Each structure stands twice: as structure tokens, then as C-alpha cells.
């Protein structure tokens, strides 16, 4: 059946837990944009088919979540520079010329840290834990934030080293020192430690040297939920202040809304409402 209002969706597997329909409904009400946003659970081997079917029925765009960001990257006809750099797509827009792929995760992270949490990143040292899709998506916006240094640490050390190598030229251009490897490559205390691993999903702590954490460190877990994560508790015990990824979720959604509608929603009140809805402070 063809869709009558402008229709958007989040496509993933699983996707029932996604807060995106709620967030975009708030954005639409706030901006007066006439749209509808739903969840679509794609079969694990059927992401492309689900997207094509959605587009054929008149869908205007979609968010892509775990585990399909690489499939969406492969399916896009054109890419934004940040999606091309990340090698992953979390936002698709249906254009006259085909599917436009973007990645709003990294800019969402940086806006949450700088805007919502009030920490200007320029000149700071960041320890980035993880080398998967979320870490890749974060690197271009982090480099554009004029950091002094980024160290990438990953369980599989070679993936962190490869990621550092992939972004080496850009890092040199913006004057940011960039390295990657196993836990031994991170030395001293960092201003920001970002957990971009999936370890919090299983209640585990990623391996890294606790010396990275100090009283002036912001320990940021991209994961979010009703409870604080093991990583956040560990960081608090080492004197750091902490944040979860709920702000990143809302900010990446606000950027996706802008990509689709050309209108920038106000995100701060939506984040506060969502936090209250989830019973979080
Ligand atoms: P990927 O599957 O692409 O990457 C997973 C990464 O986590 C890899 O670096 C992997 O290491 C590492 N990892 C997995 N399990 C463990 C563990 N037990 N201990 C240490 N490292 C581990 O996932 P994504 O990058 O897409 O997502 C990562 C996290 O970011 C998830 O928690 C996701 O929910 C969150 N996220 C949040 C967003 C938000 O808006 N707040 C947006 C996007 C992601 P290895 O290479 O060794 O396998």
C-alpha cells in the first residue's frame, strides 16, 4: 500500500527497543512538519530488500541501526563526506537521483559533548575505546573538533591500528596526533574517554588502563538505557564524571531530521523529556 504522508522509519534487528519513533514524533510536533515515523525489523539477511520495499511504497528516508549500517553504506547511490569517511550509513534520504547516505552519529556525539555537556573539545586528549562502526563514525567529527590527540584502543588491537592509519592524513592536516592499538598504547590521563565498544551491552568493561581516568576526565559511554553502565560506575570510582549516550541518540536524530526536512529541531527539551521518560536523572 502506498504511503500518504511523508513516511520515515528506523530499520534494524532487533528494533523494538528503539526510541527513534518517539524522538522524531516530538521533533515533528515541535516544528510542524507533517510526517510519520515507524520501526521496521528487517530479516538479518534482508536489509537491502526491506529498504527497497520501503522506498517503493513511497518512504522518504530512514535511519539504519545495528547491524545494518554497512549494508546501508553499500546500498547508497551517493554519500556525504562523513558517511564516506565512516564507511557506514545511519541515515538514508530518497532523492530524485537515488539513495543519499549520511552518517549523523559522530556529529551527534560531538554536539552532545560540546553543546549539552558543555565541554569544548579543542586542544584536549581523547581516548576512544572501540574500532567498530560507532568509533569509525565518530572519528571525522572528533578530528574536526580540533583535538590535540586521539588514541584509539580496541580489544582487537589491529583494528584500532588500521583505523588510525585510515584517518592519519586527515589527522595530520588538522594537527591532531592520532594513534591506535591495544590497551598499552594509552598513556597518562585523558580529558575524555569515550566507550564506543559494545561491551556495555553485555555488562562488561572494555580493557584499558585506569590511569586514563582522573578527576578532570569525562567518561562517556555511547550506550544508554534505564541504568548507568558498568563503564560509568568504574569511571566514577576512579574520580571521573560520566555521561551516557542518550544525548548522542537525540542529537544524531536531530541531525537526521535536518538532513530529511531542512529544518533543525530543538533537541535540549526533547532530551530532558526522554531522560525523564526512561527514569534517568
Ligand atoms: P560494532 O559491532 O561495529 O563494534 C563493536 C566494537 O566493540 C568493536 O570495537 C569490538 O571489538 C568491541 N567490543 C565488543 N564487545 C566487547 C567487549 N566485551 N569488550 C571490549 N570490546 C568489545 O558496534 P557499534 O560500533 O555499532 O556500536 C558500539 C556501541 O555504540 C554499542 O553499544 C551501540 O549501542 C553504541 N552506539 C550508540 C549510539 C548512540 O546514538 N548513543 C549510536 C551508535 C552506536 P573487536 O573489534 O575486538 O570485536
Short mmCIF file of C-alpha atoms and ligand atoms in Angstrom, two decimals:
data_model
loop_
_atom_site.label_atom_id
_atom_site.label_comp_id
_atom_site.label_asym_id
_atom_site.label_seq_id
_atom_site.Cartn_x
_atom_site.Cartn_y
_atom_site.Cartn_z
CA UNK A 1 0.00 0.00 0.00
CA UNK A 2 1.38 3.45 -0.93
CA UNK A 3 2.07 5.83 1.97
CA UNK A 4 0.02 9.04 2.17
CA UNK A 5 2.03 11.34 4.49
CA UNK A 6 5.82 11.69 4.31
CA UNK A 7 6.96 8.46 5.85
CA UNK A 8 10.22 7.65 7.65
CA UNK A 9 11.39 4.60 9.57
CA UNK A 10 14.17 3.13 11.64
CA UNK A 11 15.37 -0.19 10.22
CA UNK A 12 17.30 -2.64 12.38
CA UNK A 13 17.19 -6.07 14.01
CA UNK A 14 16.19 -6.01 16.80
CA UNK A 15 14.46 -2.64 16.63
CA UNK A 16 11.55 -2.86 19.10
CA UNK A 17 13.58 -1.02 21.78
CA UNK A 18 14.38 1.96 19.51
CA UNK A 19 13.43 5.38 20.89
CA UNK A 20 13.70 6.98 17.43
CA UNK A 21 9.93 6.95 16.63
CA UNK A 22 9.24 8.81 19.89
CA UNK A 23 12.07 11.32 19.27
CA UNK A 24 11.01 12.07 15.67
CA UNK A 25 7.35 12.41 16.68
CA UNK A 26 8.45 15.08 19.20
CA UNK A 27 10.56 16.84 16.55
CA UNK A 28 7.66 16.76 14.05
CA UNK A 29 5.19 18.18 16.59
CA UNK A 30 7.64 20.91 17.58
CA UNK A 31 8.46 22.02 14.02
CA UNK A 32 5.01 21.47 12.49
CA UNK A 33 6.41 19.04 9.92
CA UNK A 34 3.78 16.60 8.64
CA UNK A 35 5.41 13.18 8.82
CA UNK A 36 5.07 9.70 10.21
CA UNK A 37 7.95 7.57 11.59
CA UNK A 38 7.80 3.84 12.31
CA UNK A 39 10.02 0.87 13.23
CA UNK A 40 10.84 -1.80 10.64
CA UNK A 41 12.55 -5.02 11.72
CA UNK A 42 14.45 -6.38 8.71
CA UNK A 43 15.50 -10.04 8.45
CA UNK A 44 19.22 -10.37 9.19
CA UNK A 45 19.86 -11.23 5.53
CA UNK A 46 17.22 -8.86 4.17
CA UNK A 47 18.22 -5.27 4.92
CA UNK A 48 18.51 -4.18 1.27
CA UNK A 49 15.16 -5.74 0.38
CA UNK A 50 13.45 -4.05 3.34
CA UNK A 51 14.88 -0.66 2.35
CA UNK A 52 13.94 -1.11 -1.33
CA UNK A 53 10.41 -2.15 -0.40
CA UNK A 54 10.04 0.86 1.92
CA UNK A 55 11.24 3.20 -0.84
CA UNK A 56 8.95 1.54 -3.43
CA UNK A 57 5.97 2.24 -1.11
CA UNK A 58 6.90 5.93 -1.06
CA UNK A 59 9.18 6.13 2.02
CA UNK A 60 11.13 9.41 2.10
CA UNK A 61 14.03 8.31 4.28
CA UNK A 62 15.14 6.05 7.09
CA UNK A 63 17.54 5.62 9.95
CA UNK A 64 19.63 2.46 9.93
CA UNK A 65 20.70 0.83 13.13
CA UNK A 66 22.52 -2.31 14.31
CA UNK A 67 23.51 -4.44 12.43
CA UNK A 68 22.82 -2.83 9.04
CA UNK A 69 24.95 0.33 8.82
CA UNK A 70 27.44 -1.31 6.44
CA UNK A 71 24.62 -2.71 4.26
CA UNK A 72 23.15 0.80 4.01
CA UNK A 73 26.57 2.16 3.08
CA UNK A 74 26.82 -0.39 0.26
CA UNK A 75 23.28 0.40 -0.93
CA UNK A 76 23.59 4.21 -1.07
CA UNK A 77 23.96 5.78 -4.53
CA UNK A 78 25.65 8.91 -3.16
CA UNK A 79 27.39 9.57 0.17
CA UNK A 80 28.05 12.58 2.38
CA UNK A 81 31.76 13.13 3.18
CA UNK A 82 31.15 12.00 6.78
CA UNK A 83 29.46 8.76 5.65
CA UNK A 84 32.26 8.13 3.16
CA UNK A 85 34.87 8.67 5.91
CA UNK A 86 33.00 6.46 8.37
CA UNK A 87 32.34 3.68 5.85
CA UNK A 88 28.91 3.37 7.47
CA UNK A 89 25.47 4.95 6.95
CA UNK A 90 22.87 5.58 9.65
CA UNK A 91 20.64 7.95 7.63
CA UNK A 92 19.23 7.40 4.13
CA UNK A 93 17.29 10.03 2.17
CA UNK A 94 15.36 9.29 -1.01
CA UNK A 95 16.48 11.84 -3.59
CA UNK A 96 15.46 12.17 -7.25
CA UNK A 97 18.85 10.72 -8.23
CA UNK A 98 18.67 7.75 -5.83
CA UNK A 99 19.52 6.97 -2.22
CA UNK A 100 21.67 9.52 -0.39
CA UNK A 101 23.62 8.04 2.55
CA UNK A 102 24.77 10.07 5.53
CA UNK A 103 26.22 9.37 8.98
CA UNK A 104 24.97 11.59 11.80
CA UNK A 105 26.31 9.51 14.74
CA UNK A 106 29.63 11.32 15.09
CA UNK A 107 28.22 14.82 14.84
CA UNK A 108 25.60 13.76 17.40
CA UNK A 109 28.36 12.68 19.77
CA UNK A 110 30.33 15.91 19.39
CA UNK A 111 27.20 18.08 19.79
CA UNK A 112 26.26 16.21 22.95
CA UNK A 113 29.71 16.61 24.50
CA UNK A 114 30.21 20.23 23.44
CA UNK A 115 26.64 21.57 23.47
CA UNK A 116 24.75 19.58 26.09
CA UNK A 117 27.62 18.71 28.43
CA UNK A 118 29.46 22.00 27.89
CA UNK A 119 32.93 20.58 27.27
CA UNK A 120 34.80 22.32 24.43
CA UNK A 121 36.94 19.60 22.82
CA UNK A 122 39.58 21.79 21.14
CA UNK A 123 43.07 21.14 22.47
CA UNK A 124 42.00 18.11 24.53
CA UNK A 125 43.24 14.49 24.63
CA UNK A 126 40.63 11.82 23.86
CA UNK A 127 40.85 8.08 24.42
CA UNK A 128 38.46 6.31 22.03
CA UNK A 129 37.66 2.74 23.08
CA UNK A 130 36.49 0.54 20.20
CA UNK A 131 37.07 0.32 16.45
CA UNK A 132 33.64 -0.71 15.17
CA UNK A 133 31.04 1.32 13.29
CA UNK A 134 30.39 3.80 16.10
CA UNK A 135 34.10 4.58 16.53
CA UNK A 136 34.55 5.00 12.76
CA UNK A 137 31.56 7.34 12.62
CA UNK A 138 32.94 9.44 15.47
CA UNK A 139 36.44 9.99 14.09
CA UNK A 140 35.83 12.61 11.39
CA UNK A 141 33.73 14.90 13.64
CA UNK A 142 36.21 14.39 16.51
CA UNK A 143 39.11 15.37 14.25
CA UNK A 144 37.16 18.40 13.04
CA UNK A 145 36.75 19.44 16.70
CA UNK A 146 40.49 20.32 16.72
CA UNK A 147 41.60 17.88 19.41
CA UNK A 148 45.27 17.77 20.41
CA UNK A 149 45.37 13.96 20.45
CA UNK A 150 43.20 10.89 19.88
CA UNK A 151 44.31 7.43 20.99
CA UNK A 152 42.18 4.52 19.77
CA UNK A 153 42.24 1.35 21.88
CA UNK A 154 40.44 -1.82 20.84
CA UNK A 155 40.17 -5.42 22.05
CA UNK A 156 41.40 -6.46 18.60
CA UNK A 157 44.42 -4.15 18.53
CA UNK A 158 44.97 -4.44 14.74
CA UNK A 159 41.54 -2.90 14.04
CA UNK A 160 42.46 0.16 16.13
CA UNK A 161 45.80 0.48 14.34
CA UNK A 162 44.07 0.19 10.95
CA UNK A 163 41.56 2.86 11.92
CA UNK A 164 44.34 5.22 13.00
CA UNK A 165 46.11 4.54 9.69
CA UNK A 166 42.88 5.18 7.73
CA UNK A 167 42.47 8.66 9.31
CA UNK A 168 46.22 9.50 9.50
CA UNK A 169 46.26 12.01 6.64
CA UNK A 170 43.25 13.93 7.91
CA UNK A 171 44.71 13.95 11.43
CA UNK A 172 47.95 15.42 10.08
CA UNK A 173 46.00 18.08 8.16
CA UNK A 174 44.13 19.24 11.30
CA UNK A 175 47.20 18.93 13.55
CA UNK A 176 45.84 16.14 15.76
CA UNK A 177 48.14 13.37 16.99
CA UNK A 178 46.44 10.03 16.21
CA UNK A 179 47.48 6.51 17.19
CA UNK A 180 45.80 3.16 17.76
CA UNK A 181 46.41 -0.30 19.14
CA UNK A 182 45.83 -2.41 22.26
CA UNK A 183 45.42 -1.11 25.80
CA UNK A 184 49.17 -0.47 26.21
CA UNK A 185 49.15 2.43 23.69
CA UNK A 186 47.15 4.73 26.01
CA UNK A 187 49.42 6.65 28.38
CA UNK A 188 48.55 9.16 31.08
CA UNK A 189 45.26 10.78 31.97
CA UNK A 190 42.80 11.80 29.25
CA UNK A 191 40.31 14.69 29.20
CA UNK A 192 37.67 12.48 27.63
CA UNK A 193 37.39 8.67 27.50
CA UNK A 194 34.70 7.50 25.07
CA UNK A 195 33.39 3.96 25.28
CA UNK A 196 32.44 3.19 21.67
CA UNK A 197 32.63 -0.58 22.23
CA UNK A 198 29.61 -2.85 22.52
CA UNK A 199 30.88 -4.11 25.91
CA UNK A 200 28.13 -2.37 27.91
CA UNK A 201 25.52 -4.42 26.05
CA UNK A 202 26.80 -7.49 27.94
CA UNK A 203 27.64 -5.65 31.16
CA UNK A 204 31.39 -5.96 30.57
CA UNK A 205 34.17 -3.41 30.94
CA UNK A 206 36.44 -2.82 27.92
CA UNK A 207 40.12 -3.27 28.71
CA UNK A 208 42.01 0.00 29.22
CA UNK A 209 44.49 1.42 31.70
CA UNK A 210 42.65 3.01 34.67
CA UNK A 211 45.35 5.76 34.69
CA UNK A 212 43.38 7.25 31.77
CA UNK A 213 40.74 8.36 34.27
CA UNK A 214 41.15 11.32 36.62
CA UNK A 215 39.14 13.98 38.43
CA UNK A 216 39.00 16.13 35.27
CA UNK A 217 38.06 13.29 32.93
CA UNK A 218 34.68 12.96 31.25
CA UNK A 219 33.96 9.24 30.77
CA UNK A 220 31.34 8.97 28.04
CA UNK A 221 29.54 5.70 27.25
CA UNK A 222 27.75 5.68 23.88
CA UNK A 223 25.43 3.06 25.34
CA UNK A 224 22.23 4.26 27.03
CA UNK A 225 19.42 2.67 28.96
CA UNK A 226 17.46 2.80 32.18
CA UNK A 227 20.60 2.07 34.26
CA UNK A 228 24.11 3.51 34.36
CA UNK A 229 26.63 1.15 32.74
CA UNK A 230 29.48 -0.83 34.29
CA UNK A 231 31.87 1.52 32.46
CA UNK A 232 30.23 4.56 34.06
CA UNK A 233 30.40 3.03 37.55
CA UNK A 234 34.06 2.09 37.06
CA UNK A 235 34.91 5.60 35.86
CA UNK A 236 33.09 7.18 38.81
CA UNK A 237 35.11 5.01 41.22
CA UNK A 238 38.25 6.46 39.60
CA UNK A 239 37.06 10.03 40.13
CA UNK A 240 35.78 10.82 36.63
CA UNK A 241 32.47 12.46 35.76
CA UNK A 242 30.28 10.39 33.45
CA UNK A 243 27.65 10.62 30.72
CA UNK A 244 25.64 8.04 28.77
CA UNK A 245 24.79 8.07 25.06
CA UNK A 246 21.22 9.31 25.33
CA UNK A 247 22.23 12.83 24.32
CA UNK A 248 24.11 11.42 21.33
CA UNK A 249 20.99 9.49 20.33
CA UNK A 250 18.84 12.63 20.38
CA UNK A 251 21.48 14.77 18.64
CA UNK A 252 22.08 12.25 15.83
CA UNK A 253 18.30 12.13 15.37
CA UNK A 254 18.09 15.94 15.21
CA UNK A 255 20.76 15.96 12.52
CA UNK A 256 18.94 13.22 10.55
CA UNK A 257 15.71 15.27 10.82
CA UNK A 258 17.62 18.23 9.36
CA UNK A 259 19.03 16.07 6.54
CA UNK A 260 15.49 14.98 5.61
CA UNK A 261 13.42 18.11 6.24
CA UNK A 262 15.89 21.01 6.08
CA UNK A 263 14.56 22.12 9.48
CA UNK A 264 16.61 21.92 12.68
CA UNK A 265 14.56 20.82 15.70
CA UNK A 266 15.30 21.97 19.24
CA UNK A 267 16.88 18.95 20.95
CA UNK A 268 17.53 20.00 24.56
CA UNK A 269 13.92 19.79 25.75
CA UNK A 270 13.40 16.50 23.87
CA UNK A 271 16.46 15.02 25.58
CA UNK A 272 15.21 16.14 29.00
CA UNK A 273 11.79 14.62 28.30
CA UNK A 274 13.28 11.34 27.09
CA UNK A 275 15.55 11.13 30.10
CA UNK A 276 12.56 11.57 32.41
CA UNK A 277 10.57 9.00 30.41
CA UNK A 278 13.35 6.43 30.90
CA UNK A 279 13.54 7.28 34.60
CA UNK A 280 17.06 8.72 34.25
CA UNK A 281 18.35 11.83 36.01
P1 LIG B 1 30.25 -2.76 16.30
O1 LIG B 1 29.72 -4.16 16.39
O2 LIG B 1 30.50 -2.18 14.94
O3 LIG B 1 31.67 -2.68 17.08
C1 LIG B 1 31.81 -3.24 18.35
C2 LIG B 1 33.11 -2.77 18.99
O4 LIG B 1 33.06 -3.14 20.37
C3 LIG B 1 34.35 -3.41 18.43
O5 LIG B 1 35.41 -2.50 18.54
C4 LIG B 1 34.55 -4.61 19.37
O6 LIG B 1 35.89 -5.03 19.47
C5 LIG B 1 34.16 -4.00 20.67
N1 LIG B 1 33.67 -4.96 21.68
C6 LIG B 1 32.57 -5.75 21.60
N2 LIG B 1 32.41 -6.44 22.75
C7 LIG B 1 33.43 -6.07 23.56
C8 LIG B 1 33.82 -6.44 24.88
N3 LIG B 1 33.11 -7.32 25.57
N4 LIG B 1 34.91 -5.87 25.42
C9 LIG B 1 35.63 -4.97 24.70
N5 LIG B 1 35.32 -4.58 23.45
C10 LIG B 1 34.24 -5.13 22.89
O7 LIG B 1 29.24 -1.87 17.16
P2 LIG B 1 28.98 -0.29 17.01
O8 LIG B 1 30.31 0.35 16.84
O9 LIG B 1 27.93 -0.04 16.00
O10 LIG B 1 28.34 0.09 18.44
C11 LIG B 1 29.15 0.19 19.61
C12 LIG B 1 28.33 0.77 20.75
O11 LIG B 1 27.92 2.11 20.49
C13 LIG B 1 27.04 -0.01 21.06
O12 LIG B 1 26.90 -0.10 22.47
C14 LIG B 1 25.95 0.88 20.49
O13 LIG B 1 24.73 0.71 21.19
C15 LIG B 1 26.54 2.26 20.74
N6 LIG B 1 26.00 3.29 19.82
C16 LIG B 1 25.30 4.33 20.38
C17 LIG B 1 24.78 5.33 19.58
C18 LIG B 1 24.02 6.46 20.22
O14 LIG B 1 23.33 7.21 19.50
N7 LIG B 1 24.12 6.66 21.52
C19 LIG B 1 24.94 5.31 18.11
C20 LIG B 1 25.74 4.21 17.63
C21 LIG B 1 26.23 3.23 18.47
P3 LIG B 1 36.55 -6.11 18.43
O15 LIG B 1 36.99 -5.30 17.24
O16 LIG B 1 37.66 -6.69 19.19
O17 LIG B 1 35.46 -7.09 18.10
#
